[in-house]
CSV table of C-alpha atoms in Angstrom, one decimal:
chain,number,residue,atom,x,y,z
A,329,UNK,CA,0.2,0.0,-0.1
A,330,UNK,CA,1.4,3.5,-0.8
A,331,UNK,CA,1.6,6.4,1.6
A,332,UNK,CA,-1.1,8.2,-0.3
A,333,UNK,CA,-3.6,5.2,0.3
A,334,UNK,CA,-2.9,5.3,3.9
A,335,UNK,CA,-3.4,9.0,4.2
A,336,UNK,CA,-6.6,8.6,2.2
A,337,UNK,CA,-7.9,6.2,4.7
A,338,UNK,CA,-6.8,8.5,7.6
A,339,UNK,CA,-9.2,11.1,6.1
A,340,UNK,CA,-12.0,8.6,5.6
A,341,UNK,CA,-11.4,8.6,2.0
A,342,UNK,CA,-13.1,5.4,1.1
A,343,UNK,CA,-12.4,5.8,-2.5
A,344,UNK,CA,-8.9,5.0,-1.8
A,345,UNK,CA,-9.5,2.2,0.7
A,346,UNK,CA,-10.1,-0.7,-1.6
A,347,UNK,CA,-12.8,0.7,-3.9
A,348,UNK,CA,-11.2,2.8,-6.8
A,349,UNK,CA,-12.9,4.9,-9.3
A,350,UNK,CA,-10.9,3.8,-12.3
A,351,UNK,CA,-12.4,4.2,-15.6
A,352,UNK,CA,-11.8,0.5,-16.5
A,353,UNK,CA,-14.3,-0.6,-14.0
A,354,UNK,CA,-17.1,-2.2,-15.9
A,355,UNK,CA,-20.9,-1.3,-15.7
A,356,UNK,CA,-21.8,-5.0,-16.1
A,357,UNK,CA,-20.0,-8.3,-15.5
A,358,UNK,CA,-23.0,-10.4,-16.3
A,359,UNK,CA,-26.7,-10.4,-16.7
A,360,UNK,CA,-27.3,-10.6,-13.0
A,361,UNK,CA,-25.9,-7.2,-12.5
A,362,UNK,CA,-29.3,-5.8,-13.8
A,363,UNK,CA,-30.7,-7.0,-10.5
A,364,UNK,CA,-28.3,-4.8,-8.5
A,365,UNK,CA,-28.9,-1.7,-10.5
A,366,UNK,CA,-32.7,-2.4,-10.4
A,367,UNK,CA,-32.4,-2.6,-6.5
A,368,UNK,CA,-30.5,0.7,-6.5
A,369,UNK,CA,-33.1,2.3,-8.8
A,370,UNK,CA,-35.9,1.1,-6.4
A,371,UNK,CA,-34.3,2.5,-3.1
A,372,UNK,CA,-36.7,5.5,-2.9
A,373,UNK,CA,-39.6,3.5,-3.9
A,374,UNK,CA,-40.7,2.0,-0.6
A,375,UNK,CA,-44.3,2.7,-0.2
A,376,UNK,CA,-46.2,1.6,-3.3
A,377,UNK,CA,-48.6,-1.2,-3.7
A,378,UNK,CA,-46.0,-3.0,-6.0
A,379,UNK,CA,-43.9,-3.9,-3.0
A,380,UNK,CA,-44.5,-6.8,-0.7
A,381,UNK,CA,-45.5,-5.7,2.9
A,382,UNK,CA,-42.9,-5.3,5.6
A,383,UNK,CA,-43.9,-3.5,8.9
A,384,UNK,CA,-44.9,0.1,8.0
A,385,UNK,CA,-43.3,0.1,4.5
A,386,UNK,CA,-43.6,-1.8,1.2
A,387,UNK,CA,-40.0,-2.0,-0.3
A,388,UNK,CA,-38.6,-3.6,-3.6
A,389,UNK,CA,-35.1,-3.3,-3.1
A,390,UNK,CA,-34.5,-5.8,-0.3
A,391,UNK,CA,-36.1,-8.6,-2.4
A,392,UNK,CA,-34.0,-7.4,-5.5
A,393,UNK,CA,-30.7,-7.6,-3.4
A,394,UNK,CA,-31.8,-11.1,-2.1
A,395,UNK,CA,-32.3,-12.2,-5.8
A,396,UNK,CA,-29.0,-10.6,-6.7
A,397,UNK,CA,-27.1,-12.6,-3.9
A,398,UNK,CA,-28.8,-15.9,-4.9
A,399,UNK,CA,-28.0,-15.3,-8.5
A,400,UNK,CA,-24.2,-14.9,-7.5
A,401,UNK,CA,-24.3,-17.7,-5.0
A,402,UNK,CA,-20.9,-18.8,-6.1
A,403,UNK,CA,-19.4,-15.6,-4.6
A,404,UNK,CA,-21.0,-16.2,-1.2
A,405,UNK,CA,-17.8,-17.9,0.3
A,406,UNK,CA,-15.8,-14.7,-0.4
A,407,UNK,CA,-18.4,-12.5,1.3
A,408,UNK,CA,-18.7,-15.0,4.3
A,409,UNK,CA,-14.8,-14.6,4.8
A,410,UNK,CA,-15.4,-11.0,5.6
A,411,UNK,CA,-18.8,-11.1,7.3
A,412,UNK,CA,-18.9,-14.3,9.3
A,413,UNK,CA,-20.7,-12.8,12.4
A,414,UNK,CA,-23.4,-11.2,10.3
A,415,UNK,CA,-24.2,-14.6,8.5
A,416,UNK,CA,-24.3,-16.4,11.9
A,417,UNK,CA,-26.5,-13.7,13.5
A,418,UNK,CA,-29.9,-14.7,11.8
A,419,UNK,CA,-29.2,-18.2,12.8
A,420,UNK,CA,-29.1,-17.1,16.4
A,421,UNK,CA,-32.3,-15.2,16.0
A,422,UNK,CA,-34.0,-18.3,14.4
A,423,UNK,CA,-32.8,-20.3,17.4
A,424,UNK,CA,-34.1,-17.9,19.8
A,425,UNK,CA,-37.5,-17.6,18.1
A,426,UNK,CA,-37.9,-21.3,17.8
A,427,UNK,CA,-37.9,-21.6,21.6
A,428,UNK,CA,-40.5,-18.7,21.9
A,429,UNK,CA,-42.7,-20.2,19.3
A,430,UNK,CA,-43.1,-23.3,21.5
A,431,UNK,CA,-43.5,-21.1,24.8
A,432,UNK,CA,-45.4,-18.1,23.6
A,433,UNK,CA,-47.0,-18.5,20.2
A,434,UNK,CA,-46.2,-19.0,16.6
A,435,UNK,CA,-47.8,-16.6,14.0
A,436,UNK,CA,-46.6,-17.9,10.7
A,437,UNK,CA,-46.8,-14.8,8.3
A,438,UNK,CA,-45.7,-12.2,10.9
A,439,UNK,CA,-42.7,-14.4,11.8
A,440,UNK,CA,-41.9,-14.8,8.1
A,441,UNK,CA,-42.2,-11.1,7.4
A,442,UNK,CA,-40.0,-10.4,10.6
A,443,UNK,CA,-37.1,-12.8,9.5
A,444,UNK,CA,-37.4,-11.7,5.8
A,445,UNK,CA,-36.5,-8.1,7.0
A,446,UNK,CA,-33.4,-9.7,8.7
A,447,UNK,CA,-32.6,-11.6,5.5
A,448,UNK,CA,-33.1,-8.4,3.6
A,449,UNK,CA,-30.4,-6.5,5.6
A,450,UNK,CA,-28.0,-9.4,5.1
A,451,UNK,CA,-28.8,-9.6,1.4
A,452,UNK,CA,-28.0,-5.9,1.1
A,453,UNK,CA,-24.6,-6.5,2.7
A,454,UNK,CA,-23.9,-9.3,0.3
A,455,UNK,CA,-25.0,-7.6,-2.7
A,456,UNK,CA,-22.8,-4.5,-2.0
A,457,UNK,CA,-19.8,-6.7,-1.4
A,458,UNK,CA,-20.4,-8.8,-4.5
A,459,UNK,CA,-21.0,-5.8,-6.8
A,460,UNK,CA,-18.3,-3.4,-5.5
A,461,UNK,CA,-15.5,-5.4,-4.1
A,462,UNK,CA,-15.6,-8.9,-5.9
A,463,UNK,CA,-17.0,-7.7,-9.4
A,464,UNK,CA,-15.6,-4.2,-9.2
A,465,UNK,CA,-18.6,-2.7,-11.0
A,466,UNK,CA,-18.4,1.0,-11.7
A,467,UNK,CA,-19.1,3.3,-8.7
A,468,UNK,CA,-19.6,6.4,-10.9
A,469,UNK,CA,-22.5,4.7,-12.7
A,470,UNK,CA,-24.1,3.6,-9.6
A,471,UNK,CA,-23.7,7.0,-8.0
A,472,UNK,CA,-25.2,8.7,-11.1
A,473,UNK,CA,-28.2,6.2,-11.0
A,474,UNK,CA,-28.9,6.9,-7.3
A,475,UNK,CA,-28.7,10.8,-8.0
A,476,UNK,CA,-31.2,10.3,-10.9
A,477,UNK,CA,-33.7,8.3,-9.0
A,478,UNK,CA,-33.7,10.4,-5.9
A,479,UNK,CA,-34.2,13.5,-8.1
A,480,UNK,CA,-37.1,11.7,-9.6
A,481,UNK,CA,-38.5,10.9,-6.3
A,482,UNK,CA,-38.3,14.6,-5.3
A,483,UNK,CA,-40.0,15.7,-8.5
A,484,UNK,CA,-42.9,13.1,-7.7
A,485,UNK,CA,-43.3,15.0,-4.4
A,486,UNK,CA,-43.3,18.3,-6.1
A,487,UNK,CA,-46.3,16.9,-8.4
A,488,UNK,CA,-48.0,15.6,-5.3
A,489,UNK,CA,-47.8,19.0,-3.7
A,490,UNK,CA,-49.2,20.8,-6.8
A,491,UNK,CA,-51.9,18.5,-7.0
A,492,UNK,CA,-53.0,19.1,-3.5
A,493,UNK,CA,-52.7,22.8,-3.9
A,494,UNK,CA,-54.7,23.1,-7.1
A,495,UNK,CA,-56.9,20.1,-6.5
A,496,UNK,CA,-55.8,18.0,-9.5
A,497,UNK,CA,-58.2,15.1,-8.7
A,498,UNK,CA,-56.9,12.7,-11.4
A,499,UNK,CA,-53.4,13.1,-10.1
A,500,UNK,CA,-54.3,12.7,-6.6
A,501,UNK,CA,-56.5,9.7,-7.3
A,502,UNK,CA,-53.4,8.2,-9.1
A,503,UNK,CA,-51.2,8.5,-6.0
A,504,UNK,CA,-54.0,7.7,-3.8
A,505,UNK,CA,-54.3,4.4,-5.5
A,506,UNK,CA,-50.5,3.9,-6.0
A,507,UNK,CA,-49.3,4.3,-2.5
A,508,UNK,CA,-49.8,1.5,0.0
A,509,UNK,CA,-50.6,4.0,2.6
A,510,UNK,CA,-51.5,7.4,1.2
A,511,UNK,CA,-51.0,10.8,2.8
A,512,UNK,CA,-52.2,12.7,-0.2
A,513,UNK,CA,-55.9,13.3,0.4
A,514,UNK,CA,-57.2,15.5,3.2
A,515,UNK,CA,-59.2,12.7,4.6
A,516,UNK,CA,-56.2,10.3,5.2
A,517,UNK,CA,-56.3,9.4,8.8
A,518,UNK,CA,-52.6,9.1,8.8
A,519,UNK,CA,-52.4,12.9,8.5
A,520,UNK,CA,-53.2,13.9,4.9
A,521,UNK,CA,-52.8,16.7,2.6
A,522,UNK,CA,-49.0,16.5,2.2
A,523,UNK,CA,-46.4,15.0,-0.3
A,524,UNK,CA,-44.8,11.7,0.6
A,525,UNK,CA,-42.9,11.4,-2.5
A,526,UNK,CA,-42.6,7.6,-3.1
A,527,UNK,CA,-41.8,6.7,0.6
A,528,UNK,CA,-44.1,4.7,2.8
A,529,UNK,CA,-44.6,7.9,4.8
A,530,UNK,CA,-43.2,11.5,4.8
A,531,UNK,CA,-41.2,10.7,8.1
A,532,UNK,CA,-38.9,8.5,6.2
A,533,UNK,CA,-37.3,11.1,4.1
A,534,UNK,CA,-34.5,11.6,6.6
A,535,UNK,CA,-33.7,7.8,6.5
A,536,UNK,CA,-32.9,8.1,2.9
A,537,UNK,CA,-31.2,11.5,2.9
A,538,UNK,CA,-29.1,10.7,6.0
A,539,UNK,CA,-28.9,7.1,6.0
A,540,UNK,CA,-28.0,6.6,2.3
A,541,UNK,CA,-27.2,9.7,0.6
A,542,UNK,CA,-25.1,11.5,3.1
A,543,UNK,CA,-22.7,8.4,3.8
A,544,UNK,CA,-22.4,8.4,-0.1
A,545,UNK,CA,-20.8,11.7,0.2
A,546,UNK,CA,-18.3,10.6,2.8
A,547,UNK,CA,-17.5,7.5,0.6
A,548,UNK,CA,-16.9,9.2,-2.6
A,549,UNK,CA,-15.7,12.8,-1.7
A,550,UNK,CA,-12.1,11.9,-1.9
A,551,UNK,CA,-11.9,10.8,-5.5
A,552,UNK,CA,-15.0,12.4,-7.2
A,553,UNK,CA,-15.7,15.9,-6.0
A,554,UNK,CA,-18.2,16.5,-8.8
A,555,UNK,CA,-20.4,13.7,-7.7
A,556,UNK,CA,-20.1,14.6,-4.1
A,557,UNK,CA,-21.3,18.1,-4.7
A,558,UNK,CA,-24.2,16.7,-6.8
A,559,UNK,CA,-25.1,14.6,-3.8
A,560,UNK,CA,-24.9,17.7,-1.5
A,561,UNK,CA,-27.1,19.6,-3.6
A,562,UNK,CA,-29.6,16.8,-4.0
A,563,UNK,CA,-29.7,16.4,-0.2
A,564,UNK,CA,-30.2,20.1,0.5
A,565,UNK,CA,-32.7,20.7,-2.0
A,566,UNK,CA,-34.7,17.6,-1.0
A,567,UNK,CA,-34.7,18.5,2.7
A,568,UNK,CA,-35.5,22.1,2.1
A,569,UNK,CA,-38.2,21.3,-0.4
A,570,UNK,CA,-39.8,18.7,1.9
A,571,UNK,CA,-40.0,21.4,4.8
A,572,UNK,CA,-41.3,24.0,2.5
A,573,UNK,CA,-44.0,21.6,1.0
A,574,UNK,CA,-45.0,20.7,4.5
A,575,UNK,CA,-44.0,17.0,4.3
A,576,UNK,CA,-43.7,16.7,8.0
A,577,UNK,CA,-41.7,17.6,11.2
A,578,UNK,CA,-39.3,14.7,11.3
A,579,UNK,CA,-37.4,15.7,8.4
A,580,UNK,CA,-36.8,19.0,10.2
A,581,UNK,CA,-35.4,17.2,13.4
A,582,UNK,CA,-33.3,14.8,11.1
A,583,UNK,CA,-31.8,17.6,9.1
A,584,UNK,CA,-30.8,19.5,12.2
A,585,UNK,CA,-29.3,16.5,13.9
A,586,UNK,CA,-27.6,15.5,10.6
A,587,UNK,CA,-26.2,18.9,10.2
A,588,UNK,CA,-24.7,18.7,13.6
A,589,UNK,CA,-22.8,15.4,12.7
A,590,UNK,CA,-21.7,16.9,9.4
A,591,UNK,CA,-20.2,19.9,11.3
A,592,UNK,CA,-18.5,17.7,13.7
A,593,UNK,CA,-17.2,15.4,11.1
A,594,UNK,CA,-15.7,18.2,8.8
A,595,UNK,CA,-14.4,20.4,11.5
A,596,UNK,CA,-10.7,20.5,12.1
A,597,UNK,CA,-10.6,20.0,15.8
A,598,UNK,CA,-6.8,20.2,15.9
A,599,UNK,CA,-6.5,24.1,15.5
A,600,UNK,CA,-8.0,26.9,17.4
A,601,UNK,CA,-9.4,28.5,14.4
A,602,UNK,CA,-11.1,25.2,13.4
A,603,UNK,CA,-12.6,24.6,16.8
A,604,UNK,CA,-13.9,28.1,16.9
A,605,UNK,CA,-15.4,27.8,13.5
A,606,UNK,CA,-17.1,24.5,14.4
A,607,UNK,CA,-18.5,25.9,17.7
A,608,UNK,CA,-19.8,28.9,15.6
A,609,UNK,CA,-21.5,26.4,13.2
A,610,UNK,CA,-23.0,24.3,16.0
A,611,UNK,CA,-24.4,27.3,17.7
A,612,UNK,CA,-25.9,28.4,14.4
A,613,UNK,CA,-27.4,24.8,14.0
A,614,UNK,CA,-28.9,24.9,17.4
A,615,UNK,CA,-30.3,28.3,16.6
A,616,UNK,CA,-31.9,26.9,13.5
A,617,UNK,CA,-33.4,24.1,15.5
A,618,UNK,CA,-34.8,26.7,18.1
A,619,UNK,CA,-36.2,28.8,15.1
A,620,UNK,CA,-37.8,25.8,13.7
A,621,UNK,CA,-39.7,25.0,16.8
A,622,UNK,CA,-41.0,28.6,17.0
A,623,UNK,CA,-42.0,28.7,13.5
A,624,UNK,CA,-43.4,25.2,13.0
A,625,UNK,CA,-46.8,24.7,14.6
A,626,UNK,CA,-46.3,20.9,15.4
A,627,UNK,CA,-42.9,21.5,16.9
A,628,UNK,CA,-43.8,24.5,18.9
A,629,UNK,CA,-46.9,22.5,20.3
A,630,UNK,CA,-44.7,19.6,21.2
A,631,UNK,CA,-42.1,21.9,22.9
A,632,UNK,CA,-44.9,23.6,24.8
A,633,UNK,CA,-47.1,20.6,25.6
A,634,UNK,CA,-44.8,17.7,25.3
A,635,UNK,CA,-46.7,14.3,24.2
A,636,UNK,CA,-50.2,16.1,24.5
A,637,UNK,CA,-48.9,18.6,21.7
A,638,UNK,CA,-48.9,16.2,18.8
A,639,UNK,CA,-50.9,13.0,18.1
A,640,UNK,CA,-48.3,11.5,15.9
A,641,UNK,CA,-45.5,12.1,18.5
A,642,UNK,CA,-47.6,10.8,21.2
A,643,UNK,CA,-48.4,7.5,19.2
A,644,UNK,CA,-44.8,6.9,18.9
A,645,UNK,CA,-44.6,6.6,22.6
A,646,UNK,CA,-47.6,4.4,23.3
A,647,UNK,CA,-47.0,2.2,20.3
A,648,UNK,CA,-43.7,1.1,21.6
A,649,UNK,CA,-44.7,1.4,25.5
A,650,UNK,CA,-47.2,-1.6,25.1
A,651,UNK,CA,-44.8,-4.3,24.0
A,652,UNK,CA,-41.8,-3.0,26.1
A,653,UNK,CA,-44.0,-3.0,29.2
A,654,UNK,CA,-45.0,-6.5,28.4
A,655,UNK,CA,-41.4,-7.7,28.1
A,656,UNK,CA,-40.3,-5.7,31.1
A,657,UNK,CA,-43.1,-7.7,33.3
A,658,UNK,CA,-41.3,-10.9,32.2
A,659,UNK,CA,-37.5,-10.6,32.6
A,660,UNK,CA,-36.9,-13.8,30.6
A,661,UNK,CA,-38.8,-12.3,27.8
A,662,UNK,CA,-37.1,-9.0,27.9
A,663,UNK,CA,-33.6,-10.9,27.8
A,664,UNK,CA,-34.6,-13.5,25.2
A,665,UNK,CA,-37.4,-11.9,23.4
A,666,UNK,CA,-41.0,-13.2,22.6
A,667,UNK,CA,-39.8,-14.7,19.0
A,668,UNK,CA,-40.2,-13.4,15.7
A,669,UNK,CA,-43.5,-12.2,14.8
A,670,UNK,CA,-45.0,-12.2,18.4
A,671,UNK,CA,-45.0,-8.3,19.0
A,672,UNK,CA,-48.9,-8.6,19.5
A,673,UNK,CA,-48.4,-11.0,22.3
A,674,UNK,CA,-46.1,-8.7,24.2
A,675,UNK,CA,-48.4,-5.8,23.6
A,676,UNK,CA,-51.4,-7.6,25.1
A,677,UNK,CA,-49.4,-8.5,28.0
A,678,UNK,CA,-48.2,-5.2,28.6
A,679,UNK,CA,-51.4,-3.2,27.7
A,680,UNK,CA,-53.0,-2.5,31.1
A,681,UNK,CA,-49.7,-1.5,32.6
A,682,UNK,CA,-48.8,0.8,30.0
A,683,UNK,CA,-52.2,2.4,30.1
A,684,UNK,CA,-51.7,2.9,33.9
A,685,UNK,CA,-48.4,4.5,33.3
A,686,UNK,CA,-49.7,6.9,30.7
A,687,UNK,CA,-52.7,7.9,33.0
A,688,UNK,CA,-50.3,8.4,36.0
A,689,UNK,CA,-48.6,11.1,33.8
A,690,UNK,CA,-51.8,12.8,33.0
A,691,UNK,CA,-51.8,11.8,29.4
A,692,UNK,CA,-55.1,10.9,27.5
A,693,UNK,CA,-55.1,7.0,27.3
A,694,UNK,CA,-58.3,6.5,25.3
A,695,UNK,CA,-56.5,6.2,22.0
A,696,UNK,CA,-53.8,3.7,23.4
A,697,UNK,CA,-56.6,1.6,24.9
A,698,UNK,CA,-58.5,1.4,21.6
A,699,UNK,CA,-55.1,0.4,19.9
A,700,UNK,CA,-54.2,-2.1,22.4
A,701,UNK,CA,-57.6,-3.7,22.1
A,702,UNK,CA,-57.7,-4.2,18.3
A,703,UNK,CA,-54.0,-5.4,18.0
A,704,UNK,CA,-53.3,-8.6,16.2
A,705,UNK,CA,-50.3,-10.4,14.9
A,706,UNK,CA,-51.2,-9.2,11.4
A,707,UNK,CA,-51.6,-5.5,12.0
A,708,UNK,CA,-49.0,-4.7,14.9
A,709,UNK,CA,-46.2,-2.3,14.3
A,710,UNK,CA,-44.0,-0.2,16.8
A,711,UNK,CA,-42.3,2.4,14.4
A,712,UNK,CA,-39.1,1.8,16.3
A,713,UNK,CA,-36.5,-0.8,15.2
A,714,UNK,CA,-35.3,-0.9,18.8
A,715,UNK,CA,-38.5,-1.7,20.3
A,716,UNK,CA,-39.4,-4.4,17.5
A,717,UNK,CA,-36.0,-6.0,17.8
A,718,UNK,CA,-35.8,-6.1,21.6
A,719,UNK,CA,-39.2,-7.4,22.0
A,720,UNK,CA,-39.0,-10.1,19.2
A,721,UNK,CA,-35.4,-11.2,19.8
A,722,UNK,CA,-34.5,-10.0,23.4
A,723,UNK,CA,-32.0,-7.5,24.8
A,724,UNK,CA,-29.3,-10.1,24.5
A,725,UNK,CA,-29.6,-10.4,20.8
A,726,UNK,CA,-29.6,-6.5,20.7
A,727,UNK,CA,-26.3,-6.4,22.6
A,728,UNK,CA,-24.7,-9.3,20.5
A,729,UNK,CA,-25.6,-7.3,17.3
A,730,UNK,CA,-24.1,-3.9,18.8
A,731,UNK,CA,-21.0,-6.1,19.8
A,732,UNK,CA,-20.8,-7.7,16.4
A,733,UNK,CA,-20.8,-4.1,14.7
A,734,UNK,CA,-18.4,-2.6,17.1
A,735,UNK,CA,-16.0,-5.6,16.8
A,736,UNK,CA,-16.3,-5.5,13.0
A,737,UNK,CA,-15.2,-1.9,13.0
A,738,UNK,CA,-12.5,-2.5,15.6
A,739,UNK,CA,-11.1,-5.5,13.6
A,740,UNK,CA,-10.7,-3.3,10.5
A,741,UNK,CA,-9.1,-0.4,12.6
A,742,UNK,CA,-11.7,1.8,11.1
A,743,UNK,CA,-12.3,3.9,14.2
A,744,UNK,CA,-12.2,7.3,12.5
A,745,UNK,CA,-14.0,10.6,13.3
A,746,UNK,CA,-16.3,9.9,10.2
A,747,UNK,CA,-17.2,6.4,11.2
A,748,UNK,CA,-18.0,7.5,14.9
A,749,UNK,CA,-20.3,10.1,13.4
A,750,UNK,CA,-21.8,7.7,10.9
A,751,UNK,CA,-22.4,5.2,13.5
A,752,UNK,CA,-24.2,7.5,15.9
A,753,UNK,CA,-26.3,9.1,13.1
A,754,UNK,CA,-27.4,5.6,11.9
A,755,UNK,CA,-28.3,4.6,15.5
A,756,UNK,CA,-30.5,7.7,15.7
A,757,UNK,CA,-32.3,7.2,12.5
A,758,UNK,CA,-33.5,3.6,13.5
A,759,UNK,CA,-35.3,5.1,16.7
A,760,UNK,CA,-38.2,6.1,14.6
A,761,UNK,CA,-38.1,3.5,11.9
A,762,UNK,CA,-38.7,-0.3,12.4
A,763,UNK,CA,-37.6,-1.8,8.8
A,764,UNK,CA,-34.9,-4.3,9.6
A,765,UNK,CA,-34.1,-4.5,5.9
A,766,UNK,CA,-33.3,-0.9,5.5
A,767,UNK,CA,-29.9,-0.1,3.9
A,768,UNK,CA,-28.2,2.3,6.3
A,769,UNK,CA,-26.8,-0.3,8.7
A,770,UNK,CA,-25.5,-2.7,5.9
A,771,UNK,CA,-23.9,0.2,4.1
A,772,UNK,CA,-22.0,1.3,7.2
A,773,UNK,CA,-20.9,-2.3,7.9
A,774,UNK,CA,-19.9,-2.8,4.4
A,775,UNK,CA,-18.0,0.5,4.2
A,776,UNK,CA,-15.9,-0.2,7.2
A,777,UNK,CA,-14.7,-3.5,5.7
A,778,UNK,CA,-13.0,-1.5,3.1
A,779,UNK,CA,-10.0,-0.8,5.3
A,780,UNK,CA,-7.3,-3.0,3.9
A,781,UNK,CA,-6.6,-6.2,5.7
A,782,UNK,CA,-2.9,-6.0,5.7
A,783,UNK,CA,-3.2,-2.5,7.5
A,784,UNK,CA,-5.0,-4.4,10.2
A,785,UNK,CA,-2.3,-7.1,10.3
A,786,UNK,CA,0.4,-4.5,10.6
A,787,UNK,CA,-1.3,-2.7,13.3
A,788,UNK,CA,-1.6,-6.0,15.3
A,789,UNK,CA,2.2,-6.5,14.8
A,790,UNK,CA,2.9,-3.0,16.2
A,791,UNK,CA,1.0,-3.8,19.3
A,792,UNK,CA,2.7,-7.2,19.7
């Protein structure tokens, strides 16, 4: 490895860390690669009736990643060599669930959907490694495709907003029938009259902007400034446009938090000037957050009234509280989980205690009571990956996953400022998103594997 390579890695230039941008990289190696590009093209399309159901979203990309991994099964041993722990982890989840299916309940379809989400995350990891490291397909073409499809998704949101403003009935009806859970019509009980682009719901905008596109900037900026700048423009326009079009409040919160991490990651903390500039930028970001709360009705209502200030914000609390309280009442279930697909069983066991807690804090429990009563294994969701995962598979499995990720980063000697900011940002994003198959965590795990193996070996020799 040359000195320039090592310097690039130190600055989180992943373009120099095993994945180059050479012009001789092919766009296609064989026909199966069309599946990978199709998966990339479908990334921003996760809420239409075309996608199979997963909890609170209907994505297409995880299934295409699975198909790509299966089509290239001969490459799996090479992927296994780098990601053994992540291949074995689903086996652990199935083993834990098998016990719970005997002791608690076995709901076949919800269990299958839950485990399919886990498989989707692993398939995304496999597909990335196969396409980019093993087959060495063109990064430039992939980034170009992602920029194109996310601009298309934004344009769809603009059309949706115009159709709402000018009451274009035919356009609204098209999207009402296209989306699995629509937010276009004013009568939508999910909170209508706002664009959702092609996402399952408007609050997922930040998952894509800051779980997929922002990390892409960190990955490509060292070798392709043009595309990195194109990604920056896309993120800024998408975020600002979403706010101006009234898509929701979560994109505001996500944007402010992501901005804080961008400032921390890009700052030169070694010099006084860099530190002062970073602190000034952080103060400005906090000021922007404060201003958003004052100007946005929902945010100001939340700031003033707490959970009573916004029904959607309150729902996030009690949708998670029921199953978590159920798990807390049974320490063994909290440790080992209720099993894949058994969220509703935990909710029923914790419903009364959860309602009591809400009432003790002076909160209106009428809607939670109705929700807990009508919950079944088929309609249960939590809107939080942490809640779903801990309740289904237990706190022990959650800790094992965390240790696996941290150990993977450590084994690659990848602890850099960029990775720390990226890891914390990804951890935040999953708080209000329960899709196991989302791409943010697999992308992080794969990117950290780019650190060259022989650098890790040399570092171990130095310690010895």
